[in-house]
PDB file of C-alpha atoms in Angstrom:
ATOM      1  CA  MET A   1      -0.614  77.652   0.533  1.00 51.00           C
ATOM      2  CA  PRO A   2      -3.586  78.800   2.174  1.00 53.00           C
ATOM      3  CA  ASN A   3      -6.471  76.522   1.892  1.00 55.00           C
ATOM      4  CA  THR A   4      -9.191  77.773  -0.109  1.00 52.00           C
ATOM      5  CA  PRO A   5     -12.937  75.766  -0.970  1.00 52.00           C
ATOM      6  CA  ALA A   6     -13.516  74.375  -3.496  1.00 51.00           C
ATOM      7  CA  ALA A   7     -15.353  75.447  -5.897  1.00 51.00           C
ATOM      8  CA  THR A   8     -18.795  75.006  -6.120  1.00 52.00           C
ATOM      9  CA  SER A   9     -21.260  74.633  -9.169  1.00 48.00           C
ATOM     10  CA  PRO A  10     -24.358  76.142  -8.835  1.00 54.00           C
ATOM     11  CA  ILE A  11     -27.789  74.728  -8.315  1.00 53.00           C
ATOM     12  CA  ILE A  12     -30.231  74.802 -10.869  1.00 52.00           C
ATOM     13  CA  PRO A  13     -33.637  73.912 -10.637  1.00 53.00           C
ATOM     14  CA  SER A  14     -34.462  70.787 -12.035  1.00 48.00           C
ATOM     15  CA  PRO A  15     -37.002  71.237 -15.413  1.00 50.00           C
ATOM     16  CA  ALA A  16     -39.375  68.516 -14.065  1.00 51.00           C
ATOM     17  CA  SER A  17     -40.151  69.409 -10.582  1.00 53.00           C
ATOM     18  CA  GLY A  18     -39.048  72.757 -10.859  1.00 58.00           C
ATOM     19  CA  HIS A  19     -36.810  72.672  -7.278  1.00 57.00           C
ATOM     20  CA  ALA A  20     -33.075  72.502  -6.955  1.00 58.00           C
ATOM     21  CA  GLU A  21     -31.650  69.781  -7.549  1.00 70.00           C
ATOM     22  CA  GLY A  22     -31.246  67.127  -4.365  1.00 74.00           C
ATOM     23  CA  VAL A  23     -34.400  68.848  -2.952  1.00 79.00           C
ATOM     24  CA  SER A  24     -37.048  66.630  -2.459  1.00 84.00           C
ATOM     25  CA  ASN A  25     -41.035  68.310  -1.326  1.00 81.00           C
ATOM     26  CA  ASP A  26     -39.756  66.310   1.508  1.00 83.00           C
ATOM     27  CA  GLU A  27     -36.647  67.491   2.403  1.00 83.00           C
ATOM     28  CA  PHE A  28     -37.645  70.740   1.567  1.00 75.00           C
ATOM     29  CA  ARG A  29     -40.793  70.296   4.484  1.00 75.00           C
ATOM     30  CA  ALA A  30     -39.283  69.261   7.239  1.00 80.00           C
ATOM     31  CA  ALA A  31     -36.433  71.024   6.648  1.00 79.00           C
ATOM     32  CA  MET A  32     -39.273  74.523   7.568  1.00 69.00           C
ATOM     33  CA  SER A  33     -40.939  72.721   9.703  1.00 68.00           C
ATOM     34  CA  ARG A  34     -37.840  73.576  11.797  1.00 65.00           C
ATOM     35  CA  LEU A  35     -39.143  76.616  12.120  1.00 64.00           C
ATOM     36  CA  ALA A  36     -41.545  77.753  14.161  1.00 68.00           C
ATOM     37  CA  SER A  37     -44.588  79.557  14.129  1.00 79.00           C
ATOM     38  CA  GLY A  38     -47.532  81.776  15.411  1.00 88.00           C
ATOM     39  CA  VAL A  39     -50.531  80.676  14.124  1.00 94.00           C
ATOM     40  CA  VAL A  40     -54.065  82.462  13.346  1.00 96.00           C
ATOM     41  CA  LEU A  41     -57.401  81.881  12.086  1.00 97.00           C
ATOM     42  CA  MET A  42     -58.308  83.923   8.823  1.00 97.00           C
ATOM     43  CA  THR A  43     -61.843  85.507   8.463  1.00 97.00           C
ATOM     44  CA  ALA A  44     -63.830  87.034   6.262  1.00 96.00           C
ATOM     45  CA  GLN A  45     -67.385  86.732   4.456  1.00 93.00           C
ATOM     46  CA  GLU A  46     -68.656  85.839   1.226  1.00 89.00           C
ATOM     47  CA  PRO A  47     -70.904  87.694  -0.735  1.00 82.00           C
ATOM     48  CA  PRO A  48     -74.827  87.692  -0.394  1.00 75.00           C
ATOM     49  CA  LEU A  49     -75.518  84.991  -3.088  1.00 70.00           C
ATOM     50  CA  ASP A  50     -78.538  87.996  -4.376  1.00 70.00           C
ATOM     51  CA  PRO A  51     -77.084  91.660  -3.227  1.00 69.00           C
ATOM     52  CA  ASP A  52     -80.262  92.533  -5.107  1.00 73.00           C
ATOM     53  CA  ASP A  53     -82.485  90.691  -3.166  1.00 73.00           C
ATOM     54  CA  PRO A  54     -83.083  91.287   0.767  1.00 72.00           C
ATOM     55  CA  THR A  55     -84.357  87.786   1.161  1.00 68.00           C
ATOM     56  CA  ALA A  56     -81.799  85.856  -0.722  1.00 64.00           C
ATOM     57  CA  PRO A  57     -80.134  84.367   1.455  1.00 64.00           C
ATOM     58  CA  GLY A  58     -76.340  86.173   2.908  1.00 68.00           C
ATOM     59  CA  GLY A  59     -73.440  84.429   2.698  1.00 78.00           C
ATOM     60  CA  GLU A  60     -70.653  82.762   4.617  1.00 87.00           C
ATOM     61  CA  ASP A  61     -68.295  83.477   6.587  1.00 93.00           C
ATOM     62  CA  VAL A  62     -65.520  81.714   5.815  1.00 94.00           C
ATOM     63  CA  GLY A  63     -62.801  80.474   8.055  1.00 95.00           C
ATOM     64  CA  MET A  64     -58.801  79.019   7.537  1.00 94.00           C
ATOM     65  CA  THR A  65     -56.076  78.105   9.802  1.00 95.00           C
ATOM     66  CA  ALA A  66     -52.611  80.530   8.700  1.00 95.00           C
ATOM     67  CA  THR A  67     -49.673  79.698  10.494  1.00 93.00           C
ATOM     68  CA  ALA A  68     -48.031  82.014   7.545  1.00 94.00           C
ATOM     69  CA  PHE A  69     -49.077  85.196   8.646  1.00 96.00           C
ATOM     70  CA  MET A  70     -46.448  87.970   9.132  1.00 94.00           C
ATOM     71  CA  SER A  71     -45.829  91.743  10.207  1.00 95.00           C
ATOM     72  CA  VAL A  72     -44.896  93.662   6.931  1.00 96.00           C
ATOM     73  CA  SER A  73     -44.856  97.331   7.493  1.00 95.00           C
ATOM     74  CA  LEU A  74     -45.404  99.839  10.448  1.00 95.00           C
ATOM     75  CA  ASP A  75     -45.960 102.650   8.102  1.00 96.00           C
ATOM     76  CA  PRO A  76     -48.388 101.908   6.647  1.00 97.00           C
ATOM     77  CA  PRO A  77     -49.080  98.862   8.523  1.00 97.00           C
ATOM     78  CA  LEU A  78     -49.011  96.365   6.473  1.00 97.00           C
ATOM     79  CA  VAL A  79     -49.064  91.985   7.375  1.00 97.00           C
ATOM     80  CA  LEU A  80     -48.839  89.869   4.939  1.00 97.00           C
ATOM     81  CA  VAL A  81     -50.316  86.338   5.187  1.00 97.00           C
ATOM     82  CA  SER A  82     -49.562  82.947   2.254  1.00 96.00           C
ATOM     83  CA  LEU A  83     -52.573  80.998   1.057  1.00 95.00           C
ATOM     84  CA  ARG A  84     -52.841  77.921  -0.953  1.00 93.00           C
ATOM     85  CA  ALA A  85     -54.020  78.610  -4.967  1.00 93.00           C
ATOM     86  CA  GLY A  86     -56.924  77.826  -5.477  1.00 90.00           C
ATOM     87  CA  SER A  87     -58.229  77.346  -2.148  1.00 90.00           C
ATOM     88  CA  ARG A  88     -61.354  79.016  -0.377  1.00 90.00           C
ATOM     89  CA  MET A  89     -59.600  81.281   1.012  1.00 93.00           C
ATOM     90  CA  ASP A  90     -58.069  82.599  -2.316  1.00 94.00           C
ATOM     91  CA  GLU A  91     -60.736  82.767  -4.370  1.00 93.00           C
ATOM     92  CA  LEU A  92     -63.096  84.388  -1.860  1.00 93.00           C
ATOM     93  CA  LEU A  93     -60.037  87.248  -1.420  1.00 95.00           C
ATOM     94  CA  GLU A  94     -60.131  87.330  -5.649  1.00 94.00           C
ATOM     95  CA  GLU A  95     -63.925  88.931  -4.827  1.00 92.00           C
ATOM     96  CA  ARG A  96     -63.774  90.784  -2.302  1.00 93.00           C
ATOM     97  CA  ASP A  97     -60.408  93.288  -0.198  1.00 96.00           C
ATOM     98  CA  LEU A  98     -61.786  92.910   3.570  1.00 97.00           C
ATOM     99  CA  TRP A  99     -60.164  90.180   5.558  1.00 98.00           C
ATOM    100  CA  ALA A 100     -59.447  89.597   9.352  1.00 98.00           C
ATOM    101  CA  VAL A 101     -56.850  87.248  11.529  1.00 98.00           C
ATOM    102  CA  SER A 102     -56.951  86.184  15.243  1.00 97.00           C
ATOM    103  CA  VAL A 103     -53.885  85.894  16.685  1.00 96.00           C
ATOM    104  CA  LEU A 104     -54.851  82.075  18.725  1.00 96.00           C
ATOM    105  CA  SER A 105     -53.726  81.782  22.471  1.00 94.00           C
ATOM    106  CA  GLU A 106     -52.490  78.457  23.029  1.00 93.00           C
ATOM    107  CA  SER A 107     -56.224  77.615  24.775  1.00 93.00           C
ATOM    108  CA  GLN A 108     -57.465  77.529  21.456  1.00 94.00           C
ATOM    109  CA  ARG A 109     -56.074  74.599  19.255  1.00 94.00           C
ATOM    110  CA  HIS A 110     -59.184  73.085  19.034  1.00 94.00           C
ATOM    111  CA  ILE A 111     -59.863  76.125  16.998  1.00 95.00           C
ATOM    112  CA  ALA A 112     -56.688  76.019  14.823  1.00 95.00           C
ATOM    113  CA  GLY A 113     -57.509  72.640  14.454  1.00 92.00           C
ATOM    114  CA  ARG A 114     -61.088  72.443  12.895  1.00 91.00           C
ATOM    115  CA  PHE A 115     -60.276  75.569  10.313  1.00 93.00           C
ATOM    116  CA  ALA A 116     -57.178  72.901   8.715  1.00 90.00           C
ATOM    117  CA  MET A 117     -59.146  70.496   8.427  1.00 79.00           C
ATOM    118  CA  LYS A 118     -58.772  69.143   4.464  1.00 76.00           C
ATOM    119  CA  GLY A 119     -62.890  67.788   2.758  1.00 66.00           C
ATOM    120  CA  ARG A 120     -64.498  69.602   6.277  1.00 64.00           C
ATOM    121  CA  VAL A 121     -67.534  70.130   6.662  1.00 65.00           C
ATOM    122  CA  SER A 122     -69.496  74.167   5.964  1.00 75.00           C
ATOM    123  CA  ASP A 123     -67.456  76.667   7.586  1.00 81.00           C
ATOM    124  CA  ARG A 124     -71.526  77.643   9.227  1.00 80.00           C
ATOM    125  CA  LEU A 125     -71.019  74.606  11.118  1.00 84.00           C
ATOM    126  CA  LEU A 126     -67.310  74.884  12.062  1.00 89.00           C
ATOM    127  CA  PHE A 127     -68.566  79.046  14.161  1.00 92.00           C
ATOM    128  CA  ALA A 128     -71.518  77.457  15.386  1.00 89.00           C
ATOM    129  CA  ASP A 129     -69.157  76.922  19.473  1.00 90.00           C
ATOM    130  CA  ILE A 130     -66.464  79.575  19.045  1.00 94.00           C
ATOM    131  CA  PRO A 131     -67.922  82.676  20.233  1.00 95.00           C
ATOM    132  CA  TYR A 132     -66.550  86.033  17.854  1.00 96.00           C
ATOM    133  CA  THR A 133     -67.711  89.621  17.609  1.00 96.00           C
ATOM    134  CA  ARG A 134     -68.193  91.216  14.201  1.00 95.00           C
ATOM    135  CA  GLY A 135     -64.969  94.032  12.989  1.00 96.00           C
ATOM    136  CA  GLU A 136     -66.842  96.487  12.191  1.00 95.00           C
ATOM    137  CA  TYR A 137     -65.277  97.313   9.188  1.00 95.00           C
ATOM    138  CA  THR A 138     -65.531  94.306   7.320  1.00 95.00           C
ATOM    139  CA  GLY A 139     -67.645  91.616   8.784  1.00 93.00           C
ATOM    140  CA  SER A 140     -65.580  89.296   9.638  1.00 95.00           C
ATOM    141  CA  PRO A 141     -64.982  87.028  12.384  1.00 96.00           C
ATOM    142  CA  LEU A 142     -62.726  87.869  14.763  1.00 97.00           C
ATOM    143  CA  VAL A 143     -62.114  85.181  17.988  1.00 96.00           C
ATOM    144  CA  GLY A 144     -63.262  85.597  21.317  1.00 95.00           C
ATOM    145  CA  GLY A 145     -60.482  84.989  23.279  1.00 94.00           C
ATOM    146  CA  ALA A 146     -57.998  85.200  20.697  1.00 96.00           C
ATOM    147  CA  LEU A 147     -54.806  87.538  21.724  1.00 95.00           C
ATOM    148  CA  ALA A 148     -54.587  89.570  19.076  1.00 96.00           C
ATOM    149  CA  VAL A 149     -57.719  90.387  16.270  1.00 97.00           C
ATOM    150  CA  LEU A 150     -56.892  92.597  13.402  1.00 98.00           C
ATOM    151  CA  GLU A 151     -59.103  93.785  10.574  1.00 98.00           C
ATOM    152  CA  CYS A 152     -57.524  93.988   6.448  1.00 98.00           C
ATOM    153  CA  ARG A 153     -57.687  95.454   3.036  1.00 98.00           C
ATOM    154  CA  THR A 154     -56.226  94.105   1.100  1.00 98.00           C
ATOM    155  CA  GLU A 155     -53.588  96.253  -0.974  1.00 97.00           C
ATOM    156  CA  GLN A 156     -51.684  93.705  -3.151  1.00 97.00           C
ATOM    157  CA  ARG A 157     -51.844  89.855  -4.311  1.00 97.00           C
ATOM    158  CA  VAL A 158     -48.449  87.875  -4.887  1.00 97.00           C
ATOM    159  CA  PRO A 159     -48.313  84.828  -6.855  1.00 96.00           C
ATOM    160  CA  ALA A 160     -45.623  82.653  -5.489  1.00 94.00           C
ATOM    161  CA  GLY A 161     -45.052  78.720  -7.198  1.00 92.00           C
ATOM    162  CA  ASP A 162     -48.001  77.017  -5.503  1.00 92.00           C
ATOM    163  CA  HIS A 163     -49.272  79.813  -2.848  1.00 94.00           C
ATOM    164  CA  THR A 164     -50.666  83.749  -3.182  1.00 97.00           C
ATOM    165  CA  LEU A 165     -49.060  85.944  -1.184  1.00 97.00           C
ATOM    166  CA  VAL A 166     -51.777  88.659   0.041  1.00 98.00           C
ATOM    167  CA  ILE A 167     -50.626  92.209   1.672  1.00 98.00           C
ATOM    168  CA  GLY A 168     -53.105  93.863   3.240  1.00 97.00           C
ATOM    169  CA  ARG A 169     -53.337  96.843   5.077  1.00 97.00           C
ATOM    170  CA  VAL A 170     -54.129  97.153   8.756  1.00 97.00           C
ATOM    171  CA  LEU A 171     -57.828  99.227   9.391  1.00 98.00           C
ATOM    172  CA  THR A 172     -57.856  97.612  12.942  1.00 97.00           C
ATOM    173  CA  ALA A 173     -56.045  96.566  15.550  1.00 97.00           C
ATOM    174  CA  ARG A 174     -56.913  95.609  19.320  1.00 96.00           C
ATOM    175  CA  VAL A 175     -55.361  93.172  21.814  1.00 94.00           C
ATOM    176  CA  PRO A 176     -58.296  91.850  24.083  1.00 86.00           C
ATOM    177  CA  SER A 177     -56.871  89.259  25.791  1.00 71.00           C
ATOM    178  CA  THR A 178     -53.078  88.858  27.794  1.00 72.00           C
ATOM    179  CA  ASP A 179     -53.656  85.413  29.189  1.00 76.00           C
ATOM    180  CA  GLY A 180     -51.771  82.870  28.196  1.00 84.00           C
ATOM    181  CA  GLY A 181     -49.267  82.303  25.695  1.00 89.00           C
ATOM    182  CA  PRO A 182     -49.352  82.364  22.149  1.00 92.00           C
ATOM    183  CA  LEU A 183     -50.305  78.828  19.902  1.00 91.00           C
ATOM    184  CA  ALA A 184     -47.407  77.892  18.338  1.00 86.00           C
ATOM    185  CA  TYR A 185     -46.513  75.815  14.903  1.00 84.00           C
ATOM    186  CA  PHE A 186     -43.812  73.791  15.318  1.00 78.00           C
ATOM    187  CA  ARG A 187     -42.148  69.524  13.261  1.00 79.00           C
ATOM    188  CA  GLY A 188     -46.076  69.783  12.680  1.00 79.00           C
ATOM    189  CA  LYS A 189     -47.102  69.984  15.360  1.00 77.00           C
ATOM    190  CA  TYR A 190     -49.152  72.728  17.112  1.00 78.00           C
ATOM    191  CA  ARG A 191     -47.480  73.326  20.612  1.00 79.00           C
ATOM    192  CA  GLN A 192     -47.292  75.904  23.401  1.00 76.00           C
ATOM    193  CA  LEU A 193     -44.258  78.199  24.836  1.00 75.00           C
ATOM    194  CA  GLY A 194     -42.548  77.022  27.595  1.00 66.00           C
TER     195      GLY A 194
END
């Protein structure tokens, strides 16, 4: 008689936690930390405080480090980034549909760390000593020395648990620097390949 696997019961989410039975936040986080990912700086511009008043202060640049970024489609060119629901970037992209991404190189770990800080100072100070140009379509900062820079327009926003998945159409894509390798994120730390 052949050896057959025992029947398994389906994994049913616990009503209290929303997780499958036996899966804790720490276990899920530990398992997903084994997936290496690239690191990007996502940027956008806040709208001016009073667009009808030319003397009113302009909007600030906003930046956020992201490791959940990926290509979705070649035709049309689409990318996806996952934002924590209610974060400053998530709320900004509810109002504005233009943003940019700089794919960080291994020498730009300090930029990733700076824009990932919790309880950080004004983004204006964070951008102060970082070389960047402005995207021609979005006006968003594009980091100098990045491996690639993309300007995007939001096509779709999808609520997903405690995050929002933002799908963007790529308006421009350039590879300004071929020096160095990518900055990677693995097991909770920034790393270099090799």
